[in-house]
Coordinates of C-alpha atoms and ligand atoms in Angstrom, one line a residue:
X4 CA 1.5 27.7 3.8
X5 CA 2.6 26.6 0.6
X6 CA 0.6 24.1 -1.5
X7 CA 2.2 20.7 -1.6
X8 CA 4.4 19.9 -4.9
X9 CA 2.8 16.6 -5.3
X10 CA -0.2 18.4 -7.2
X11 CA 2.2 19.0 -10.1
X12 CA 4.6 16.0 -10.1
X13 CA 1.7 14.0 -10.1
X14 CA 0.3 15.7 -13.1
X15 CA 4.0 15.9 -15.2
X16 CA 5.6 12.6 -13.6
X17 CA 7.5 11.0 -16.4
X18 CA 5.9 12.6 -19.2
X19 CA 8.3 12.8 -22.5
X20 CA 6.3 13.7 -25.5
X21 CA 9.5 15.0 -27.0
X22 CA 10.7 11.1 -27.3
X23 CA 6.8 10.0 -27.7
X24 CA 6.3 12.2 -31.3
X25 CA 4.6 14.8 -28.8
X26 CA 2.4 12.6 -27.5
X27 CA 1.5 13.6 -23.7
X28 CA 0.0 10.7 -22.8
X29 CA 2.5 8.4 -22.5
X30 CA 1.9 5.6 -25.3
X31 CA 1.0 2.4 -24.4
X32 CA 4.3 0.5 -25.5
X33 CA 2.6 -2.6 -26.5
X34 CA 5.6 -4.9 -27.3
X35 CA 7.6 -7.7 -25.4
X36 CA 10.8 -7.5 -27.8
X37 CA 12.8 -4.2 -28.9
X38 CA 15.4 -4.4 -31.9
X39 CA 18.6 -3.5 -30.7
X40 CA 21.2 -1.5 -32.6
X41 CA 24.5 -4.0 -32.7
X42 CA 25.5 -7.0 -31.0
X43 CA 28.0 -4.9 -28.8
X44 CA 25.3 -2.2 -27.2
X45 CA 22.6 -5.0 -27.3
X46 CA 24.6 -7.2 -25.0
X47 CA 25.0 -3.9 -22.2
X48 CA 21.6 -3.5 -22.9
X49 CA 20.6 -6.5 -22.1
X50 CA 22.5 -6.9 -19.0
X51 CA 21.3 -3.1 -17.8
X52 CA 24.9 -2.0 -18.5
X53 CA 23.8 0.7 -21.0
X54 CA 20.2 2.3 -20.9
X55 CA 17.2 1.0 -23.4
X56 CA 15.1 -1.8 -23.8
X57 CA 15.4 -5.7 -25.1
X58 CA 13.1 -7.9 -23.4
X59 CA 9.6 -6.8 -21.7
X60 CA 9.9 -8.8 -18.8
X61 CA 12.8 -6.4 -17.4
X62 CA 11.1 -2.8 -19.0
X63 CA 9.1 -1.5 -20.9
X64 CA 8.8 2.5 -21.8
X65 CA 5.7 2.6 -20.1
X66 CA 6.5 0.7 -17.5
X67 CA 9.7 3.2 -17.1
X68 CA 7.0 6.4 -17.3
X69 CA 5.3 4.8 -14.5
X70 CA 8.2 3.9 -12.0
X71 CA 9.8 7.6 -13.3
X72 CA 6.5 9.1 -11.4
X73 CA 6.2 6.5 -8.3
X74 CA 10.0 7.5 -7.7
X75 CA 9.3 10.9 -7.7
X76 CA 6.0 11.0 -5.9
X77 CA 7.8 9.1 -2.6
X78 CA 11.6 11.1 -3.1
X79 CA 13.1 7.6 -3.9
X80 CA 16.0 7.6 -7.0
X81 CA 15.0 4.6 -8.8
X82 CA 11.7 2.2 -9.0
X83 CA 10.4 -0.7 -10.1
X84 CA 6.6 -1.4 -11.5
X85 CA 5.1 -4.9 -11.0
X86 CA 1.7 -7.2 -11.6
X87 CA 0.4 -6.9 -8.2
X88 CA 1.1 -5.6 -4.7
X89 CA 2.2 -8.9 -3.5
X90 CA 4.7 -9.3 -6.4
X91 CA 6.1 -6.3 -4.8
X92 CA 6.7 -7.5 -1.3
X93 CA 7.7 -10.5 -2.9
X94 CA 10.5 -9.3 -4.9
X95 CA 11.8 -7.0 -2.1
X96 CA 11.8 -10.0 0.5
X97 CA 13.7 -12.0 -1.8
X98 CA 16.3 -10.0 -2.6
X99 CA 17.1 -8.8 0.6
X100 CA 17.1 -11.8 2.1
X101 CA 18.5 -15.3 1.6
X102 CA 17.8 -18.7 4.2
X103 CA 19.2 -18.6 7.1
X104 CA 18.1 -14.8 7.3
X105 CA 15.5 -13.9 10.0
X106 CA 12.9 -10.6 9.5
X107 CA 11.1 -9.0 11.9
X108 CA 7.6 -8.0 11.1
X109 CA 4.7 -6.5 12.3
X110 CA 1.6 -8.5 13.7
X111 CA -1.0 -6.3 12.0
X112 CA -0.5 -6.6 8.1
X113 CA -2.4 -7.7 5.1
X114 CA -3.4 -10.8 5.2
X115 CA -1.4 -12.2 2.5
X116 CA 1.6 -11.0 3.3
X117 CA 1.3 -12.7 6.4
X118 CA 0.7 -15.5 4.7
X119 CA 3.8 -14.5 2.8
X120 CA 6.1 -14.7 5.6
X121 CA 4.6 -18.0 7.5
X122 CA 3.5 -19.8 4.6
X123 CA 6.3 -19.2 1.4
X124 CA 9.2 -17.5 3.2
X125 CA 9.8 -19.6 6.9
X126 CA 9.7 -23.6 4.8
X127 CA 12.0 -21.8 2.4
X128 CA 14.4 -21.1 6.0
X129 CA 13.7 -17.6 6.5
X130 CA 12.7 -17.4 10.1
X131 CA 9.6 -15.0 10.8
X132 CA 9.2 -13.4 14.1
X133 CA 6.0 -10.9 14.4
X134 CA 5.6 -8.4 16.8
X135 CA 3.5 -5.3 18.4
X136 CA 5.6 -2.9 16.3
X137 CA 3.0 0.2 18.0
X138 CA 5.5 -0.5 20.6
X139 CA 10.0 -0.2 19.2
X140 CA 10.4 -1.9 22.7
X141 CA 9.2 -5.0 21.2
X142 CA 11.4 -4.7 18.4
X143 CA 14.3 -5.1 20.6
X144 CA 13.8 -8.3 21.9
X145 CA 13.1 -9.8 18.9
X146 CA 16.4 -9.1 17.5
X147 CA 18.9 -12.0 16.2
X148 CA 21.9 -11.7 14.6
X149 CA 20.6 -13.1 11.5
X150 CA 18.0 -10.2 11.6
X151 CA 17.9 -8.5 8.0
X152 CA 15.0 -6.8 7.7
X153 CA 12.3 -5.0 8.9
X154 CA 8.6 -5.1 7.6
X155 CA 5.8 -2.1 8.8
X156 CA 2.8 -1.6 7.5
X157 CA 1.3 2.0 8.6
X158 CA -1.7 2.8 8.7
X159 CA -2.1 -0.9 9.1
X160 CA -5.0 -2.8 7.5
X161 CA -7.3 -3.1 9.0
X162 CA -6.7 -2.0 12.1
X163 CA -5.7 1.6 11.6
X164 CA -2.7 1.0 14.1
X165 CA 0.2 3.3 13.7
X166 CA 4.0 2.8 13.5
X167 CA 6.1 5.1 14.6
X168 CA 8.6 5.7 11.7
X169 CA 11.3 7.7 12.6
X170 CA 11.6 5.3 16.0
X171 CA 11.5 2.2 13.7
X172 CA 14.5 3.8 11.4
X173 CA 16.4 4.6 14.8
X174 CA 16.0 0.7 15.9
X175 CA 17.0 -0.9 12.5
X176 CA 19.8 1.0 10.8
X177 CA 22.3 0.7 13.9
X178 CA 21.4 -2.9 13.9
X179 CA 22.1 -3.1 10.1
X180 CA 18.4 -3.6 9.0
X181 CA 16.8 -2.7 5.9
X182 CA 13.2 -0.8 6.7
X183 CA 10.7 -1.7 4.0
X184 CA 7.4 -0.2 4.4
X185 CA 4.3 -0.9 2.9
X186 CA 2.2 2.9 2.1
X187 CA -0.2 1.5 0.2
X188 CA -3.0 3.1 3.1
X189 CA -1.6 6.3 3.4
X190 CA -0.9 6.9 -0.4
X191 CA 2.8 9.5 -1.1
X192 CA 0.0 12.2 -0.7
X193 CA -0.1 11.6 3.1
X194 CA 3.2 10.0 3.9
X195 CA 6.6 10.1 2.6
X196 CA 8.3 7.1 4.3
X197 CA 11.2 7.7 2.7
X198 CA 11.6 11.0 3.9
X199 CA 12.0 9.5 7.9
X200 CA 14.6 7.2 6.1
X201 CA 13.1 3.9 5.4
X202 CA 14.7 2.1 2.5
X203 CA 12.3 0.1 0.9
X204 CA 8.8 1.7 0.1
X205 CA 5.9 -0.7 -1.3
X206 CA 2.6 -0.1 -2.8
X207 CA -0.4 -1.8 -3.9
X208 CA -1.0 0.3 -7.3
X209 CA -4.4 -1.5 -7.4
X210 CA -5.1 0.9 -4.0
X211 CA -5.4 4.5 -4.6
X212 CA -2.8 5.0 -7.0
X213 CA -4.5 3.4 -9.7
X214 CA -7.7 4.7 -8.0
X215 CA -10.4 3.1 -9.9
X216 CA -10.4 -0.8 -9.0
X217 CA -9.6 -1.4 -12.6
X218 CA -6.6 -2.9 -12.2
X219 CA -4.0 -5.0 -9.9
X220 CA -0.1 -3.4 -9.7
X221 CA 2.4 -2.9 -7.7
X222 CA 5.0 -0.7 -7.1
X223 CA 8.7 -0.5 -5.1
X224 CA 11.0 2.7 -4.4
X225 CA 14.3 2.8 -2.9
X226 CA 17.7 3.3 -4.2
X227 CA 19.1 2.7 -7.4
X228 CA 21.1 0.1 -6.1
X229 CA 18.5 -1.9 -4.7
X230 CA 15.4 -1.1 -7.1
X231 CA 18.6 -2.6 -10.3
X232 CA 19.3 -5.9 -8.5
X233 CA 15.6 -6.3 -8.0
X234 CA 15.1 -5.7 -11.8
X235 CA 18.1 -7.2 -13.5
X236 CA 18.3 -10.1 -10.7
X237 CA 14.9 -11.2 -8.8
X238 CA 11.9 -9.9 -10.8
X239 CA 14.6 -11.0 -14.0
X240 CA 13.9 -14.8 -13.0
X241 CA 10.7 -14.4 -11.2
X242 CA 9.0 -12.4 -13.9
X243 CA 6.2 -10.7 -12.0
X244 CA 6.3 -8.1 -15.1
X245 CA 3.3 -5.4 -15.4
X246 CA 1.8 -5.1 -18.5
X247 CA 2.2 -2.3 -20.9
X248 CA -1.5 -1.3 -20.4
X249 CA -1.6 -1.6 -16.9
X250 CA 1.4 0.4 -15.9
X251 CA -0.2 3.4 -18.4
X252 CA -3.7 2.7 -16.3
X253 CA -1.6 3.6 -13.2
X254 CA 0.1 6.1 -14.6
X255 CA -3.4 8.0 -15.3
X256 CA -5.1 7.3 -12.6
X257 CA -1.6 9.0 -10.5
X258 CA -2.0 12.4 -12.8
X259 CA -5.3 12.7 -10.2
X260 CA -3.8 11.2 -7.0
X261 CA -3.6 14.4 -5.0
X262 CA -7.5 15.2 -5.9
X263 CA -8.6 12.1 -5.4
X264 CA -7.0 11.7 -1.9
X265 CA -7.9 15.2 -0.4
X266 CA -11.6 14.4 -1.2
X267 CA -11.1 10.8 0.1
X268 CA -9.2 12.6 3.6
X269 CA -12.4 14.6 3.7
X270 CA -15.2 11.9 3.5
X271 CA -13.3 9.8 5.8
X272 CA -13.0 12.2 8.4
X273 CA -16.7 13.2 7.7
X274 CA -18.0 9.6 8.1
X275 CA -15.7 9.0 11.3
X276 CA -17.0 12.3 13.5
X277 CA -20.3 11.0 12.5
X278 CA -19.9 6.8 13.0
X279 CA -18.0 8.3 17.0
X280 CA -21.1 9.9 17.2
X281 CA -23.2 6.7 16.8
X282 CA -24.8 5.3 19.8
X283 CA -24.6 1.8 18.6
X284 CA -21.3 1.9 17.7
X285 CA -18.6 0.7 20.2
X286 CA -15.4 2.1 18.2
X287 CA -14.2 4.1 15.3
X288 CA -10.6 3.6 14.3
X289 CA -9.2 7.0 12.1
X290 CA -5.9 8.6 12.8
X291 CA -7.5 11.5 11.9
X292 CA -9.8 12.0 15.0
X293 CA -8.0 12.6 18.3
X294 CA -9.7 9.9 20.3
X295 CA -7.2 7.2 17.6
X296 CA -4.9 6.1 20.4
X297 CA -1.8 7.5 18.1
X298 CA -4.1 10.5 16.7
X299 CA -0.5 12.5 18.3
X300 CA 2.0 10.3 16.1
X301 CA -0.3 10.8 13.4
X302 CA 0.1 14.5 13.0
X303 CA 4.0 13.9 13.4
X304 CA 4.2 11.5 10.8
X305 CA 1.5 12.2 7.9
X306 CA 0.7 14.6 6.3
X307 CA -3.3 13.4 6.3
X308 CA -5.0 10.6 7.5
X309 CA -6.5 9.0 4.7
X310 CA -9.3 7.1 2.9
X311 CA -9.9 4.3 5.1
X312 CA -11.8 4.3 8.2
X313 CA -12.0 0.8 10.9
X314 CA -15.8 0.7 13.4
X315 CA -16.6 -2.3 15.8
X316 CA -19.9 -3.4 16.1
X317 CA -19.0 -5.9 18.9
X318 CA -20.6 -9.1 17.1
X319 CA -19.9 -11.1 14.2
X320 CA -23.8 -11.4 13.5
X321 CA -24.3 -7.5 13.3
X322 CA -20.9 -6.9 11.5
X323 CA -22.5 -9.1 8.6
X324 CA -26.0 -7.7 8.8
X325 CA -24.8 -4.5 8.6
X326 CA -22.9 -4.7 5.6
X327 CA -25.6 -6.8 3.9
X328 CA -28.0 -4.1 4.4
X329 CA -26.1 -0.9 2.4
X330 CA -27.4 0.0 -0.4
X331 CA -25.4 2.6 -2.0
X332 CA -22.0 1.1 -0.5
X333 CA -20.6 -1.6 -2.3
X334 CA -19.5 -4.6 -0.3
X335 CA -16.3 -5.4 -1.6
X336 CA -12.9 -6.4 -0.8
X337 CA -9.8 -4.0 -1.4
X338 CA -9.9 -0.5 -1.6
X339 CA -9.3 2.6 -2.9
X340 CA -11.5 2.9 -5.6
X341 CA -13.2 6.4 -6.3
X342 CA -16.6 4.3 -4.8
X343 CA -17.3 3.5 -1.6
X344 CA -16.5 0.1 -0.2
X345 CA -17.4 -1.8 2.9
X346 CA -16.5 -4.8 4.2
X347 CA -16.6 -7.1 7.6
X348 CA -12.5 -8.3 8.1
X349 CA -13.6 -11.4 10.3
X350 CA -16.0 -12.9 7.6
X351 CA -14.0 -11.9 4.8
X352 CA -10.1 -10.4 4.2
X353 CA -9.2 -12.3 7.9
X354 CA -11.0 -14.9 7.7
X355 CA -8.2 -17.4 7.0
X356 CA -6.4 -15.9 10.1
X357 CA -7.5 -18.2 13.5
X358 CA -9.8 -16.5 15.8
X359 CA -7.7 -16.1 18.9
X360 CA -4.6 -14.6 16.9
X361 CA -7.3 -12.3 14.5
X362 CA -8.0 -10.8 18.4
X363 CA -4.5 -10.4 19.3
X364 CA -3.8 -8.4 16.2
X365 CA -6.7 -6.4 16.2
X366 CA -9.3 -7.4 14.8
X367 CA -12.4 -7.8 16.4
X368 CA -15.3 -9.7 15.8
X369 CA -17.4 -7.0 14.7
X370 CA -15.1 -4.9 13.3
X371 CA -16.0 -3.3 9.7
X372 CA -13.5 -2.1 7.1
X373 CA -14.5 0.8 4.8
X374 CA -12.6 2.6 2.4
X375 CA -14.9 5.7 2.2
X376 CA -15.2 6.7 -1.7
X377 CA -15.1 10.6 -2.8
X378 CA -19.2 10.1 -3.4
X379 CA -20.9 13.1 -1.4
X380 CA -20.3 12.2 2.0
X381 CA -23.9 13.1 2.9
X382 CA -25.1 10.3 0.5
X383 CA -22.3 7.7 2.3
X384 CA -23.3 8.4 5.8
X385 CA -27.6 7.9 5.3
X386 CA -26.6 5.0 4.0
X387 CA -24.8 3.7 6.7
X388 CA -27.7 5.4 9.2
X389 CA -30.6 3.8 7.2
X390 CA -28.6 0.2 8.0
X391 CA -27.0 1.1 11.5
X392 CA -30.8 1.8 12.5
X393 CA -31.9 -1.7 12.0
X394 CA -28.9 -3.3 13.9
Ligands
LIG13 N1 -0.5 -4.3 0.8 C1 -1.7 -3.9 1.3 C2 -1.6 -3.0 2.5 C3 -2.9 -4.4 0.8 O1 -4.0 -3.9 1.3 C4 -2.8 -5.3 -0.3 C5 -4.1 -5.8 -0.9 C6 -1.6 -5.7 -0.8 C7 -0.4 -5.2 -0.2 C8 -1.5 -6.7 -1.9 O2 -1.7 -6.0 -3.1 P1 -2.3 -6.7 -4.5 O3 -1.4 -7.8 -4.8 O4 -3.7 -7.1 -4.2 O5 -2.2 -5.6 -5.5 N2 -5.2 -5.6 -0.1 C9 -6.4 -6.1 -0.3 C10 -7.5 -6.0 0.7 O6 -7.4 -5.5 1.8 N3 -8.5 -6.6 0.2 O7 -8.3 -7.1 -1.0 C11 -6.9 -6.9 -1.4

């Protein structure tokens, strides 16, 4: 079979040392204000009429090296490169969607873009309705005829659940709904969302694409249509801008992406045969092995499974101890840094969400989070058996 062509777009991705004096690295473009030739092309410049730069908070070469490679790493035609993950959701919510508007969304998704959608978006009149999206029956019946949009998150965090993609497209574009999709688990390397025809891709650069938890980005692919009014409109007047030196951090840690992820596929996978192996464990959530209730959709819809790997330990008290006890593991929020990182979802990432609607979505009491690290796997598994053993 033929090797993916992600190994080399992720190397060459918006590269130009023809305009950078031959520089390959892209330079860092440190500046917030670019001298413009007359008052005529200025003006189309700065209104995005005629290509170049004015003002950093709507681009930056850099930043334009960057969203040339996230565009080509998902298949989209145009991007946009912002502070953080959640300025990325945030910026797609807001400019496809107005009050008045309604969205359906999933139940399981990051914390804080739940707390997006009930907290910032329904007081500003943007009605919320969240459902088991495992299941395009349920999206059905939540459908209004102010329904705009569609938000899936897949793999979910931190549940591992699966959303069938193609099935989610086939429900939303007859109803006139935009799919926006946050990959930010799976990584271009595993899944193409755009590919099944979603419209909106997101990511959390601070994830695997920037790779070594050095950093907080985000990122947003689709259309040039859409990707321009988010620039030159929303992210014009909410001004979640990346920096210069962050979007060139991403930008390296991409060139290694594909590496990076086939070792992280492989560790996970290592340390989820041996967690299901585990006596006192009660479950292992990783699409990768076939007991994963969507193990099947899986292998339709990615390409591999991923860095991150979901275990219960049926109580709060062990989830803690167990966590506390690692040694080599770091115990950490986020993930997809090239270490290791571990962390219990009741006591910390959900903790804000109430008990009986944390279990609804998911997410059990003793359920731990890990985003296994490309460390040798050997060395991440006594770890966790050296803890596990005094549960
Ligand atoms: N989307 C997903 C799936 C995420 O996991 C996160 C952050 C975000 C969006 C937001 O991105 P940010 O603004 O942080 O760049 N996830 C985190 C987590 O699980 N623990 O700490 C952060």
């Amino acid at each position: 079979m033929a090797e993916d062509p992600i190994y080399t777009t992720a190397v060459h991705a918006g590269e130009d040392p023809l305009r950078n004096q031959g520089s390959l690295s892209v330079p860092v473009y440190q500046s917030a204000v670019f001298a413009l030739p007359d008052v005529e092309q200025g003006a189309a410049i700065t209104e995005g009429i005629q290509p170049g730069y004015s003002y950093g908070r709507k681009g930056n070469p850099t930043q334009a090296a960057l969203e040339q490679a996230l565009c080509e790493l998902e298949g989209g035609t145009a991007a946009l490169a912002l502070s953080s993950g959640m300025a990325a959701i945030n910026v797609t919510l807001m400019t496809l969607l107005a009050p008045g508007d309604h969205i359906i969304a999933s139940n399981c998704l990051y914390a804080t873009t739940h707390s997006l959608l009930t907290e910032i978006l329904d007081p500003f009149g943007i009605s919320v309705t969240q459902v088991d999206a495992t299941n395009p029956e349920n999206l059905d019946s939540a459908l209004t005829d102010k329904t705009r949009v569609l938000l899936l998150e897949t793999p979910a965090n931190p549940t591992l659940e699966l959303i069938d993609i193609p099935a989610a497209v086939q429900f939303a574009h007859p109803n006139g709904l935009k799919v926006v999709m946050d990959n930010t688990f799976a990584t271009p390397f595993n899944q193409r969302p755009l590919d099944h025809g979603v419209d909106v891709v997101i990511h959390s650069a601070s994830k695997y694409l920037g790779g070594h938890g050095d950093l907080i980005a985000g990122g947003i692919v689709s259309t040039k249509e859409v990707i321009s009014q988010m620039r030159w409109h929303t992210n014009k007047i909410l001004g979640a801008v990346i920096a210069p030196l962050t979007a060139w951090l991403v930008l390296r840690g991409i060139r290694t992406l594909p590496l990076r992820m086939e070792r992280h596929n492989a560790n996970a996978l290592a340390v989820a045969r041996y967690l299901e192996g585990h006596p006192k464990i009660k479950q292992v959530l990783y699409p990768g092995l076939p007991s994963h209730p969507q193990h099947a959709l899986a292998q339709q819809q990615m390409s591999g499974y991923g860095g991150m790997v979901a275990f219960d330990v049926s109580e709060v008290e062990k989830g803690r101890r167990l966590v506390d006890q690692l040694r080599l593991c770091t115990l950490a929020v986020s993930l997809g840094n090239v270490e290791t990182l571990i962390q219990h979802s009741a006591s910390m990432t959900h903790a804000s969400i109430p008990r009986e609607q944390r279990l609804a979505a998911g997410i059990s009491d003793g359920m731990i989070r890990m985003s296994v690290g490309i460390e040798r796997a050997e060395d991440i598994i006594a770890d966790l058996e050296q803890s596990i053993a005094q549960l």
